[in-house]
Structure formats: structure tokens, C-alpha cells
mmCIF file of C-alpha atoms and ligand atoms in Angstrom:
data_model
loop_
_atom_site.group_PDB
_atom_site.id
_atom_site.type_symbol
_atom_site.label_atom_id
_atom_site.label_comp_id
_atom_site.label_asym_id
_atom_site.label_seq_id
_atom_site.Cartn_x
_atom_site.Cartn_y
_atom_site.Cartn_z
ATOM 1 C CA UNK A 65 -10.104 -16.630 -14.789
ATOM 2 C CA UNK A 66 -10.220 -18.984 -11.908
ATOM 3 C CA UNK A 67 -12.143 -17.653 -8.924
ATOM 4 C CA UNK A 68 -11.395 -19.830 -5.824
ATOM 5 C CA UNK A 69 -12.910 -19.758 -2.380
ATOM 6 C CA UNK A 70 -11.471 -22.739 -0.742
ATOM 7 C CA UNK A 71 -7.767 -22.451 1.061
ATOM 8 C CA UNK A 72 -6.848 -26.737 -0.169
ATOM 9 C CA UNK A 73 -8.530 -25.540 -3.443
ATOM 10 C CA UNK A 74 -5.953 -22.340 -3.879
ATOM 11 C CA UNK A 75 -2.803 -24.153 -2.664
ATOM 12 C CA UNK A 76 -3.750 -27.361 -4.738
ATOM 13 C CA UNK A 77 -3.878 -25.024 -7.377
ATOM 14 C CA UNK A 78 -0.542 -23.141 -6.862
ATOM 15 C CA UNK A 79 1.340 -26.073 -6.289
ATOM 16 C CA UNK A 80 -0.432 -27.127 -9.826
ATOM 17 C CA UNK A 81 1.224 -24.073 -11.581
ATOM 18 C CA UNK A 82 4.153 -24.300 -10.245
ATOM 19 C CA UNK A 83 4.874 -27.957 -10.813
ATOM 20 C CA UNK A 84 4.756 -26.463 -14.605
ATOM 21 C CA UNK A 85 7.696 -23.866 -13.920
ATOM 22 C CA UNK A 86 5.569 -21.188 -14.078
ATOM 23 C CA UNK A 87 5.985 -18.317 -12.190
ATOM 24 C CA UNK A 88 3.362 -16.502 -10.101
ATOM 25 C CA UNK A 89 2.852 -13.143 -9.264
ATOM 26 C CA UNK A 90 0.595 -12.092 -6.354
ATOM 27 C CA UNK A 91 -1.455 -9.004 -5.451
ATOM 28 C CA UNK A 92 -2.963 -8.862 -2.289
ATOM 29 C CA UNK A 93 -6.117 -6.652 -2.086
ATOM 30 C CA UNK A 94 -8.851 -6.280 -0.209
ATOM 31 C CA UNK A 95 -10.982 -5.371 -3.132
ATOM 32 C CA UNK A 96 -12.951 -1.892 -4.422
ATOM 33 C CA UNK A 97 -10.366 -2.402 -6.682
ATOM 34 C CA UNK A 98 -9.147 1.108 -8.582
ATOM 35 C CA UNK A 99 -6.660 1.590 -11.088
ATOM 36 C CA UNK A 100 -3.934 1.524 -8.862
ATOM 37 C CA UNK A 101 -4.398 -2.353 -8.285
ATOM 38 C CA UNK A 102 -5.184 -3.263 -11.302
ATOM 39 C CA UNK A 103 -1.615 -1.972 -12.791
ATOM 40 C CA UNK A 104 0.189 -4.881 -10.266
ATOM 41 C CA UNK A 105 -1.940 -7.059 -11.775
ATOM 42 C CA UNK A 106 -1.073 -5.672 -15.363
ATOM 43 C CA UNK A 107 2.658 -5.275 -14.033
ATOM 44 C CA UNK A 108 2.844 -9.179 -12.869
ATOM 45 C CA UNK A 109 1.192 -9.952 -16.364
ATOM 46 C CA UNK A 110 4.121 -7.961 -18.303
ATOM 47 C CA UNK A 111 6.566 -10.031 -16.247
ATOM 48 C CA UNK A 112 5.710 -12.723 -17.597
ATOM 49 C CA UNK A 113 3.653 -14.346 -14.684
ATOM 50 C CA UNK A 114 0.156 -16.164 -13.381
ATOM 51 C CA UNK A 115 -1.429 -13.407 -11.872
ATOM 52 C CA UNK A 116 -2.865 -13.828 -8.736
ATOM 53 C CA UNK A 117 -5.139 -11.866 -7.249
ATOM 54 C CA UNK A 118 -6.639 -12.204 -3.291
ATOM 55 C CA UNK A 119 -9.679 -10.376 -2.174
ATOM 56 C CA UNK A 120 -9.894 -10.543 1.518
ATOM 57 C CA UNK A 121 -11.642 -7.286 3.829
ATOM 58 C CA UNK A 122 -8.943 -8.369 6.378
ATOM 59 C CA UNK A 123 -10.906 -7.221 9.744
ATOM 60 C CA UNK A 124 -7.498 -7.946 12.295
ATOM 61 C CA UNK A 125 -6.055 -4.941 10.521
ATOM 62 C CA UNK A 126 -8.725 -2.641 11.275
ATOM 63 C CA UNK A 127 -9.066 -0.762 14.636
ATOM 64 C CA UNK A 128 -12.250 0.196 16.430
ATOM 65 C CA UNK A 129 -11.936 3.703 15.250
ATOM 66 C CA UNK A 130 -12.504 2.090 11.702
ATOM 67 C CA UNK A 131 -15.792 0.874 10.427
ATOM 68 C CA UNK A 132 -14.709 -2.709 9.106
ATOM 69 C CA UNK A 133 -18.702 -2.982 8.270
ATOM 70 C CA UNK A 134 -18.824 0.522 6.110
ATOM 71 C CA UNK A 135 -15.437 -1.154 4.344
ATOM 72 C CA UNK A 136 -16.476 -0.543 0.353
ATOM 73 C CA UNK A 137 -17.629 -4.275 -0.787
ATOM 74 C CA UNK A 138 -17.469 -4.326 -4.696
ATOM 75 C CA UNK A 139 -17.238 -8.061 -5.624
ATOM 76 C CA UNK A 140 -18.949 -8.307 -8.538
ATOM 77 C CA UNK A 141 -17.374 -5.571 -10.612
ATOM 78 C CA UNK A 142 -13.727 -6.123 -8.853
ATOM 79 C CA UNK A 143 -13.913 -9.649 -10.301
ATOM 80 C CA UNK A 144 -14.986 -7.848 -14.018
ATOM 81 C CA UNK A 145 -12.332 -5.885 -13.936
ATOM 82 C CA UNK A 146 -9.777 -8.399 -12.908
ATOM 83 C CA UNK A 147 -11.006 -10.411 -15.822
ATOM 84 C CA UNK A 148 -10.917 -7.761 -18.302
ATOM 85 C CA UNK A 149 -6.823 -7.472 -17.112
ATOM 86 C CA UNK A 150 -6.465 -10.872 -17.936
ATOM 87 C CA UNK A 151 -5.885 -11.910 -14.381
ATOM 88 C CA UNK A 152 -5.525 -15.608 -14.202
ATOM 89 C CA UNK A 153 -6.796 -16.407 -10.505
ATOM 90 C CA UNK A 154 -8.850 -14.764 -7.919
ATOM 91 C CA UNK A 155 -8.398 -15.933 -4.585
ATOM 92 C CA UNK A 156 -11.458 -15.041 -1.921
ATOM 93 C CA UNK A 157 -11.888 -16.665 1.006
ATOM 94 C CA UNK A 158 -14.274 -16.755 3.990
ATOM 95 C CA UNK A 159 -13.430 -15.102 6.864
ATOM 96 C CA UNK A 160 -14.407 -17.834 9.047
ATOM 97 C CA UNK A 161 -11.521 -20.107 7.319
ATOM 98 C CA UNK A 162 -8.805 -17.583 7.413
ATOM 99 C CA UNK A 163 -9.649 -16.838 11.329
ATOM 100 C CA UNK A 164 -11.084 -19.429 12.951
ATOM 101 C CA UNK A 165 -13.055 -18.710 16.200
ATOM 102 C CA UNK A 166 -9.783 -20.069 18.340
ATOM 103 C CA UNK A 167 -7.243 -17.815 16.264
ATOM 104 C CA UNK A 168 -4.792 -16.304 18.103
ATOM 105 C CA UNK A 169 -1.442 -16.218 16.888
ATOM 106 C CA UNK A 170 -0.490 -12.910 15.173
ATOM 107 C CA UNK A 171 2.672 -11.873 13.822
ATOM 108 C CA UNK A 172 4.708 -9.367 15.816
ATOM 109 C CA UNK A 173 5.457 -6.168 13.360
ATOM 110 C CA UNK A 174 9.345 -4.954 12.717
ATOM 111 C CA UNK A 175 9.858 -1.754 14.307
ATOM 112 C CA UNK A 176 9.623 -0.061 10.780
ATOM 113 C CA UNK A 177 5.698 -0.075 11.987
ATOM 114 C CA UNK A 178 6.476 1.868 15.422
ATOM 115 C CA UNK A 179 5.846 5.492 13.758
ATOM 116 C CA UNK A 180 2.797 7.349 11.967
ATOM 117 C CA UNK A 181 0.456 4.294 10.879
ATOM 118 C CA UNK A 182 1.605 1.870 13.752
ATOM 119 C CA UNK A 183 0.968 4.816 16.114
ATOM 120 C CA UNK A 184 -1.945 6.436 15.195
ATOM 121 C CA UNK A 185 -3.635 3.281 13.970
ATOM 122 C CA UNK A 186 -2.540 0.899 17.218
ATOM 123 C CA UNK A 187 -2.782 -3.350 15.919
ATOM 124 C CA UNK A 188 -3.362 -2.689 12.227
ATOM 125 C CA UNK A 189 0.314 -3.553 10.921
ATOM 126 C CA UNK A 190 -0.051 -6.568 13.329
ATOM 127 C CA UNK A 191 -3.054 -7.929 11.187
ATOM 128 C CA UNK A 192 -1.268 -6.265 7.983
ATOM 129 C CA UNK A 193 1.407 -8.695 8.499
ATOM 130 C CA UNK A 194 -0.366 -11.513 9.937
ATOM 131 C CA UNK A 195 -2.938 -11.578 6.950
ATOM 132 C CA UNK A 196 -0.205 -10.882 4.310
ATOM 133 C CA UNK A 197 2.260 -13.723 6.169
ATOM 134 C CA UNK A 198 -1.266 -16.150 6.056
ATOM 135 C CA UNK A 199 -1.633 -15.047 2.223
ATOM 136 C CA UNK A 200 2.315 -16.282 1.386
ATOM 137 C CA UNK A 201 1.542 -19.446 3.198
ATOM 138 C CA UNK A 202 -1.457 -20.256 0.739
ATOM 139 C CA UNK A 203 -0.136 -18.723 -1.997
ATOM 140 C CA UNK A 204 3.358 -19.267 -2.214
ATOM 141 C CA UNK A 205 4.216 -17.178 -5.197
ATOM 142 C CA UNK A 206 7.696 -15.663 -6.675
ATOM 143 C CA UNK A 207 7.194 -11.991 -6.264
ATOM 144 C CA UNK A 208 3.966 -10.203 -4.290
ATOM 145 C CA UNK A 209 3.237 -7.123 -5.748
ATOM 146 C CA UNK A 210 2.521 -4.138 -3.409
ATOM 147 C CA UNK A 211 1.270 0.195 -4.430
ATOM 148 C CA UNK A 212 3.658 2.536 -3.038
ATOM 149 C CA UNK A 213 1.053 4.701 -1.562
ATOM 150 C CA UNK A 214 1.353 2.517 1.288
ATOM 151 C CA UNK A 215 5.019 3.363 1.266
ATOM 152 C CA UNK A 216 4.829 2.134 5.472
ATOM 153 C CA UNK A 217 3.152 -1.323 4.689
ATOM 154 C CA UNK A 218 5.450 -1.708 2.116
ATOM 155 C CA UNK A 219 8.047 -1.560 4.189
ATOM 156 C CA UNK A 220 6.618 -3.669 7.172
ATOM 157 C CA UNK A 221 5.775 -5.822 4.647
ATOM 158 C CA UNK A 222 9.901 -5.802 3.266
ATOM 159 C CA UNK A 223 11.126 -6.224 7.070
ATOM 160 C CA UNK A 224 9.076 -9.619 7.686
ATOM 161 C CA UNK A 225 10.233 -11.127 4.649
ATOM 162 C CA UNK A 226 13.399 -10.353 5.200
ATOM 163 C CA UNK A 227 13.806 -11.264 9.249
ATOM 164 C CA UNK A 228 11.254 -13.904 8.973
ATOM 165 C CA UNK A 229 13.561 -15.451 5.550
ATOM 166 C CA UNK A 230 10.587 -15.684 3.423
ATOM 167 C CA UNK A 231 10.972 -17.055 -0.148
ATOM 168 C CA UNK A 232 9.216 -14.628 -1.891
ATOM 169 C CA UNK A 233 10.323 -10.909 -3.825
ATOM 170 C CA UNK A 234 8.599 -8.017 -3.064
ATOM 171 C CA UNK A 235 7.860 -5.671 -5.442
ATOM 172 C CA UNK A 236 6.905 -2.368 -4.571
ATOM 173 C CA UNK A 237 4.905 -0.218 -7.515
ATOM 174 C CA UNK A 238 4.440 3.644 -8.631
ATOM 175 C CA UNK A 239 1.293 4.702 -6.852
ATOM 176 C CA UNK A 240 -0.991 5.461 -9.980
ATOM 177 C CA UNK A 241 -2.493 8.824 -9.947
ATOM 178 C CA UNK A 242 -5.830 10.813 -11.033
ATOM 179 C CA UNK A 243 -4.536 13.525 -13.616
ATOM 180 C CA UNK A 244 -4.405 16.327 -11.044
ATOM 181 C CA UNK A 245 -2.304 14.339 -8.708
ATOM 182 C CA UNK A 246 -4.520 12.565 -6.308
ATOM 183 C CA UNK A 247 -3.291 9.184 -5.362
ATOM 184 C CA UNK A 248 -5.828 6.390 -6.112
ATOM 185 C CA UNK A 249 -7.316 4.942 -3.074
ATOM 186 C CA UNK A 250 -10.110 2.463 -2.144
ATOM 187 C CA UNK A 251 -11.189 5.807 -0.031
ATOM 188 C CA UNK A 252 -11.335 8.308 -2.864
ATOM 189 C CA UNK A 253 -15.179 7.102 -3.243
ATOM 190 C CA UNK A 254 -16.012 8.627 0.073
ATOM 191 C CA UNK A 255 -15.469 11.753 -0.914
ATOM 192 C CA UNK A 256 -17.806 14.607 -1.767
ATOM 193 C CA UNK A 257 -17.555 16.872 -4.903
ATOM 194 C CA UNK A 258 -16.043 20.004 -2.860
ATOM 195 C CA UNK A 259 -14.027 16.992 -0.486
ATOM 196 C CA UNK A 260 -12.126 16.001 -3.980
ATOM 197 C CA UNK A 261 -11.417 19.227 -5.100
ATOM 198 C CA UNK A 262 -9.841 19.843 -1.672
ATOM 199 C CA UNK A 263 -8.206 16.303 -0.983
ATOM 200 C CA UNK A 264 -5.666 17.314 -3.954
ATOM 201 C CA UNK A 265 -3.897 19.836 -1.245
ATOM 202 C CA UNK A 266 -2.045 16.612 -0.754
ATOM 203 C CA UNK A 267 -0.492 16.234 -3.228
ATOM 204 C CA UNK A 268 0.375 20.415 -3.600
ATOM 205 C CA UNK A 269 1.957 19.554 -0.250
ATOM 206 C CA UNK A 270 4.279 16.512 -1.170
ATOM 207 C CA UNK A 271 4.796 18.287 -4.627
ATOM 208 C CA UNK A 272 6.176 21.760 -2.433
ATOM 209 C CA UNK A 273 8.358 19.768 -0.528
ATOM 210 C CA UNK A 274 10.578 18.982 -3.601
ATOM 211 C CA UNK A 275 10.266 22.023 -5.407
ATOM 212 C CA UNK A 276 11.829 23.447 -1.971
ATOM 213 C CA UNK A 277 13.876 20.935 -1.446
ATOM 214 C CA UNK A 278 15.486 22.224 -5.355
ATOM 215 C CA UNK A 279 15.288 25.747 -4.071
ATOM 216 C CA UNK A 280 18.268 24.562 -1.640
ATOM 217 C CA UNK A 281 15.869 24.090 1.570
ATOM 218 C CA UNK A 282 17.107 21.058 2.675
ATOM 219 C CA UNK A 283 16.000 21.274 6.616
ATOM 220 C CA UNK A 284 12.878 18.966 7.940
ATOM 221 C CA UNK A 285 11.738 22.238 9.863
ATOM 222 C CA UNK A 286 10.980 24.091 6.442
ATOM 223 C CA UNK A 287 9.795 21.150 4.519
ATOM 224 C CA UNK A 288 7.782 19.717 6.670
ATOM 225 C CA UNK A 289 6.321 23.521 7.591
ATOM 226 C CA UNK A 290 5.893 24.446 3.749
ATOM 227 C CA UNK A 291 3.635 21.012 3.656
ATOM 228 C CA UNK A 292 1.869 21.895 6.488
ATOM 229 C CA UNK A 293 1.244 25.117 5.032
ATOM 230 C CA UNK A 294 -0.129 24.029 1.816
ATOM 231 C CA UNK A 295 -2.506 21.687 3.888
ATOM 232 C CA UNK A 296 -4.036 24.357 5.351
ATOM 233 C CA UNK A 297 -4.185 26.113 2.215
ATOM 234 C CA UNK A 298 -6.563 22.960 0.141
ATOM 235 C CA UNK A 299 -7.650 23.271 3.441
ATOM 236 C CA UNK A 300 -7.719 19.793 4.363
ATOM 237 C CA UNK A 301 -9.979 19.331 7.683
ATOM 238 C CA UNK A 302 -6.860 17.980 10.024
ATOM 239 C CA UNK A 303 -3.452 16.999 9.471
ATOM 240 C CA UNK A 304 -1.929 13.284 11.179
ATOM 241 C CA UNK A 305 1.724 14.222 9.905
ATOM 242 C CA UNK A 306 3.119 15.765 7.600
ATOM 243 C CA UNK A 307 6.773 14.202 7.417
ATOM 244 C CA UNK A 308 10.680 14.340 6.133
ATOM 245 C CA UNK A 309 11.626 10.344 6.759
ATOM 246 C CA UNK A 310 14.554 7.857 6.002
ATOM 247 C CA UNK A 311 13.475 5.869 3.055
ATOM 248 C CA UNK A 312 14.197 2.784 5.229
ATOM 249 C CA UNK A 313 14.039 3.000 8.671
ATOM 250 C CA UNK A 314 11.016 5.940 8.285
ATOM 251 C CA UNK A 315 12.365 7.534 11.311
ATOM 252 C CA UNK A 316 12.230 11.704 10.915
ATOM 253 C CA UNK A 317 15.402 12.757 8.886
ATOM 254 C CA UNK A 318 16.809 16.676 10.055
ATOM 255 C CA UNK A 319 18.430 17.601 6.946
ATOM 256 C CA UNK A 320 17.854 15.583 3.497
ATOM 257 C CA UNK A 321 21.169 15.180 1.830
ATOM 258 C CA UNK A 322 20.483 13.030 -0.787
ATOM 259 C CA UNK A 323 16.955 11.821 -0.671
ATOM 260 C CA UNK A 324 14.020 11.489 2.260
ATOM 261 C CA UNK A 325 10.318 10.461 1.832
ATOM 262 C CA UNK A 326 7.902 12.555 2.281
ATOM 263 C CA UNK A 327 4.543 11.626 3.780
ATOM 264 C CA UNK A 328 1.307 12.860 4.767
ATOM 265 C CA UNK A 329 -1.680 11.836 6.443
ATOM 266 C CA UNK A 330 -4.924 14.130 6.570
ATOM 267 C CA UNK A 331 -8.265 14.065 7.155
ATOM 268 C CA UNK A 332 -10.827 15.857 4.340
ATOM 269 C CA UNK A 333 -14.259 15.541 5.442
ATOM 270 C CA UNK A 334 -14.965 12.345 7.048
ATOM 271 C CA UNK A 335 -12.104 10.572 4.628
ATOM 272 C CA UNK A 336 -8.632 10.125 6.356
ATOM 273 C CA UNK A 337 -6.571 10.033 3.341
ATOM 274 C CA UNK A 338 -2.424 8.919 2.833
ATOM 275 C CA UNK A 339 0.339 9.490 0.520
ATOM 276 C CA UNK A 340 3.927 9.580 -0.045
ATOM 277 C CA UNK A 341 7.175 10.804 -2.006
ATOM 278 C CA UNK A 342 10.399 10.569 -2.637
ATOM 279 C CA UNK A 343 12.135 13.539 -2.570
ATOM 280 C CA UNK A 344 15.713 14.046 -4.078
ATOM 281 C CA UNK A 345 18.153 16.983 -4.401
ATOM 282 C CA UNK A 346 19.348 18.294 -7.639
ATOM 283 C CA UNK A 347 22.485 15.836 -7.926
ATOM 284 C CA UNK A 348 20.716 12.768 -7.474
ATOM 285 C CA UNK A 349 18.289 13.168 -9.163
ATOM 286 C CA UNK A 350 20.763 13.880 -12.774
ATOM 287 C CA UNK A 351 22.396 10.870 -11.513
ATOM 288 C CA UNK A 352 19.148 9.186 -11.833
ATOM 289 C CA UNK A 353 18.414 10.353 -15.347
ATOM 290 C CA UNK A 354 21.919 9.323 -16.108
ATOM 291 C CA UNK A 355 21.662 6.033 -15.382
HETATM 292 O O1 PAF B 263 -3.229 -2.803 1.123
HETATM 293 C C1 PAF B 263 -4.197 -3.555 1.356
HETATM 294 O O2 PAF B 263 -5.180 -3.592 0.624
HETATM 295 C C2 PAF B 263 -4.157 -4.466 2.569
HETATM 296 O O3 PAF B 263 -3.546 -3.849 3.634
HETATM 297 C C3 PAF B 263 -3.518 -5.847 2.279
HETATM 298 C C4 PAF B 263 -2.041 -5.715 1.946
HETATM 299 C C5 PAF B 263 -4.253 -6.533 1.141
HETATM 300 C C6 PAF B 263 -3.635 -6.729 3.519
HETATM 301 O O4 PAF B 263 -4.959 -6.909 3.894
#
């Protein structure tokens, strides 16, 4: 595995691989890497690409609310475990070279990013995308591979490439779970023994919303109550949102007829945590398991 500081160095490199018709796949992280990343690095490898990883504690994305200093810095053992996945290069660069004391051009987010994340968390899809556009630039690989939990970066990140006309595919992948449902997060470590058992409520919530949704409630008023509900049953400390959205546009949806994402935001302790599904009624989803 190639580990690579230097921005020439990585698109020298690239250009290298590519020149060979090989195809690259790259996963953008900003390390305390968890299972979750390490499957888009296992899912680029099983389609048949150089895996490239970036490690980059982007600090444009975080607001002054969030403690860019307490951000989990695991170097050592992120770059073990990208090795043991068989990942082929690992991209980290200095800060300093990526923002340069005179920066100031940022890209301007789709309005995808206007709700829940963008509004709560005011300039962080604005570095989201400005990092992630910087990364293509430097990288310019054939698919980026994104988690799902993120289901509204994803979708920011979907909206530049596709307004912007960027050559690259994204791919967005299943958010990887612990085996009573938690999503896998960079965060997860923050949490205390009784935080964990309670930061589950989460995914109770999300889970509710579809087991209502096949009970025939199809209304955003009683889904997005029944969530709230089961929040305050784990009990989680304080609920962002608790949502019924469009799977693209993410605006609030009043009745889902076919299918609707459903996402959360909390707070358990001092850990603000995220997560997502897709929810379907009964006749999509056997048309699903028919296809
Ligand atoms: O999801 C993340 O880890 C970050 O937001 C990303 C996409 C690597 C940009 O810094």
C-alpha cells in the first residue's frame, strides 16, 4: 500500500494508473476509520478497482459548535486496517497544502443542503463540497464511494457532480451496522456504556416508522410522531429531527405513497448522533423482491 502525502505526488500517481486502463475507486474519509468505511474500500476492491483511500480531518466543514481539535485522530491503526483490506493507496495530506493561508474560494452547496444538516450545522456542506470537489481534482477517479448514513451528503455530494458535470460516478453504500442496529459512526467511540445502550433508540425509531408505515399509516404526522415517541422512550437526551423526506429533493413528504426516507438526528449524552432509512409500503417493496 502506497501512503502519499504530497498533492504532485498523488496526481502523478493517478495519472500513472490510469495511463494503464485501470480503474480507480475512491473513498473519501476523514479517518477513525470503522467498519463502515472499510466495506467501500472492500466494495471498490470487488469491483474490480485501485482503491483509494484519502484521510483528511477537513476543518472548513466543521462549525464552531464542533471541536475540530477533539476530532478522533487514529492514523496509525486507520492505515493497518486499510492495509489489511488490501487498499492500494492512502492519500493524506497537510492541511496547510490543501488550504493555503490565502484560500478562499469555496463551493456554493445545491439546495439539497438547505434542510436539517445545512440548517442546524450552518457552512459545513460548503466545506463538504469544497473538500470533496478539491479531492476529485487530485484524485480523478471513476466512481467515489460514499456510506449512506450520510444519506444528506450523499446527496449534496450527487447534486455537484451532476450541476457542476463532473466525470466521476457516485456510489452511494448500505450503512453497515452493529448487530443491534446502531449505525457505525466515527462518533460511536464517544459514547459511554449506558450512552450505547441508549443511542440504539435510533434505530427502534427509524425501524417503527416502517413497521407503521406496513400497518397502513402512511401520514408524516404519525410517522414522524411514532419516531419521536420511541426517542423519548431509549430516551435519547434531545431530538434535531425526526423526519418523513423525498428521497431526492429531502424536502418533508405529507403522505408516503410509495417510498420516503426517514431520518433522525439526536443527541445521547454529549454525542450528536445521525441516521437514515428508506421506508417503502407493502407493494413496493414485493416489487423489489421481484425484481
Ligand atoms: O464523510 C466524511 O467523512 C467527510 O464528510 C468527507 C466526505 C470525507 C469530506 O471531508
Amino acid at each position: 500500500m502506497k501512503i502519499i502525502h504530497d498533492l504532485n505526488e498523488i496526481y502523478a500517481q493517478i495519472d500513472f494508473v490510469r495511463r494503464d486502463a485501470k480503474r480507480i475507486g475512491l473513498v473519501p474519509t476523514m479517518g477513525a476509520l470503522h467498519a463502515g468505511h472499510l466495506s467501500l474500500v472492500q466494495r471498490a476492491k470487488q469491483d474490480g478497482e485501485i482503491a483509494v483511500a484519502t484521510i483528511f480531518v477537513n476543518p472548513t466543514q466543521f462549525g464552531p459548535k464542533d471541536d475540530l481539535a477533539k476530532y478522533p485522530r487514529t492514523l496509525d491503526s486507520d492505515l493497518t486496517a486499510l492495509r489489511e483490506q488490501g487498499c492500494d493507496i492512502v492519500f493524506v495530506p497537510p492541511s496547510d497544502r490543501i488550504y493555503s493561508g490565502s484560500h478562499s474560494t469555496f463551493v456554493e452547496p445545491p439546495s439539497v443542503a438547505r434542510r436539517w444538516e445545512g440548517e442546524l450545522r450552518p457552512g459545513h456542506f460548503r466545506g463538504v463540497a469544497t473538500i470533496v470537489l478539491k479531492l476529485f481534482q487530485l484524485i480523478p477517479a471513476h466512481v467515489a464511494y460514499f456510506g449512506r448514513k450520510d444519506y444528506q451528503q450523499v446527496a449534496v455530494i450527487q447534486a455537484m457532480v451532476d450541476d457542476l458535470n463532473l466525470p466521476i460516478r457516485i456510489e452511494a453504500c448500505e450503512t453497515v451496522r452493529e448487530p443491534d442496529g446502531l449505525a457505525m459512526s466515527s462518533r460511536n467511540r464517544y459514547l459511554s456504556k449506558e450512552d450505547r445502550v441508549r443511542a440504539v433508540g435510533l434505530w427502534r425509531a427509524l425501524s417503527l416508522a416502517q413497521r407503521r408505515l406496513d400497518a397502513g399509516e402512511n401520514t408524516r404526522a404519525s410517522l414522524e410522531a411514532a419516531m419521536r415517541a420511541e426517542l423519548e422512550k431509549a430516551p435519547v437526551d434531545s431530538i434535531d429531527y425526526a423526519a418523513i423526506v423525498h428521497p431526492g429533493s429531502m424536502e418533508p413528504v405529507e403522505v408516503v405513497e410509495e417510498s420516503a426516507i426517514a431520518i433522525i438526528a439526536a443527541r445521547v449524552g454529549s454525542t450528536r448522533l445521525i441516521d437514515n432509512m428508506t421506508i417503502m409500503a407493502k407493494e413496493v417493496q414485493r416489487m423489489e423482491r421481484t425484481e
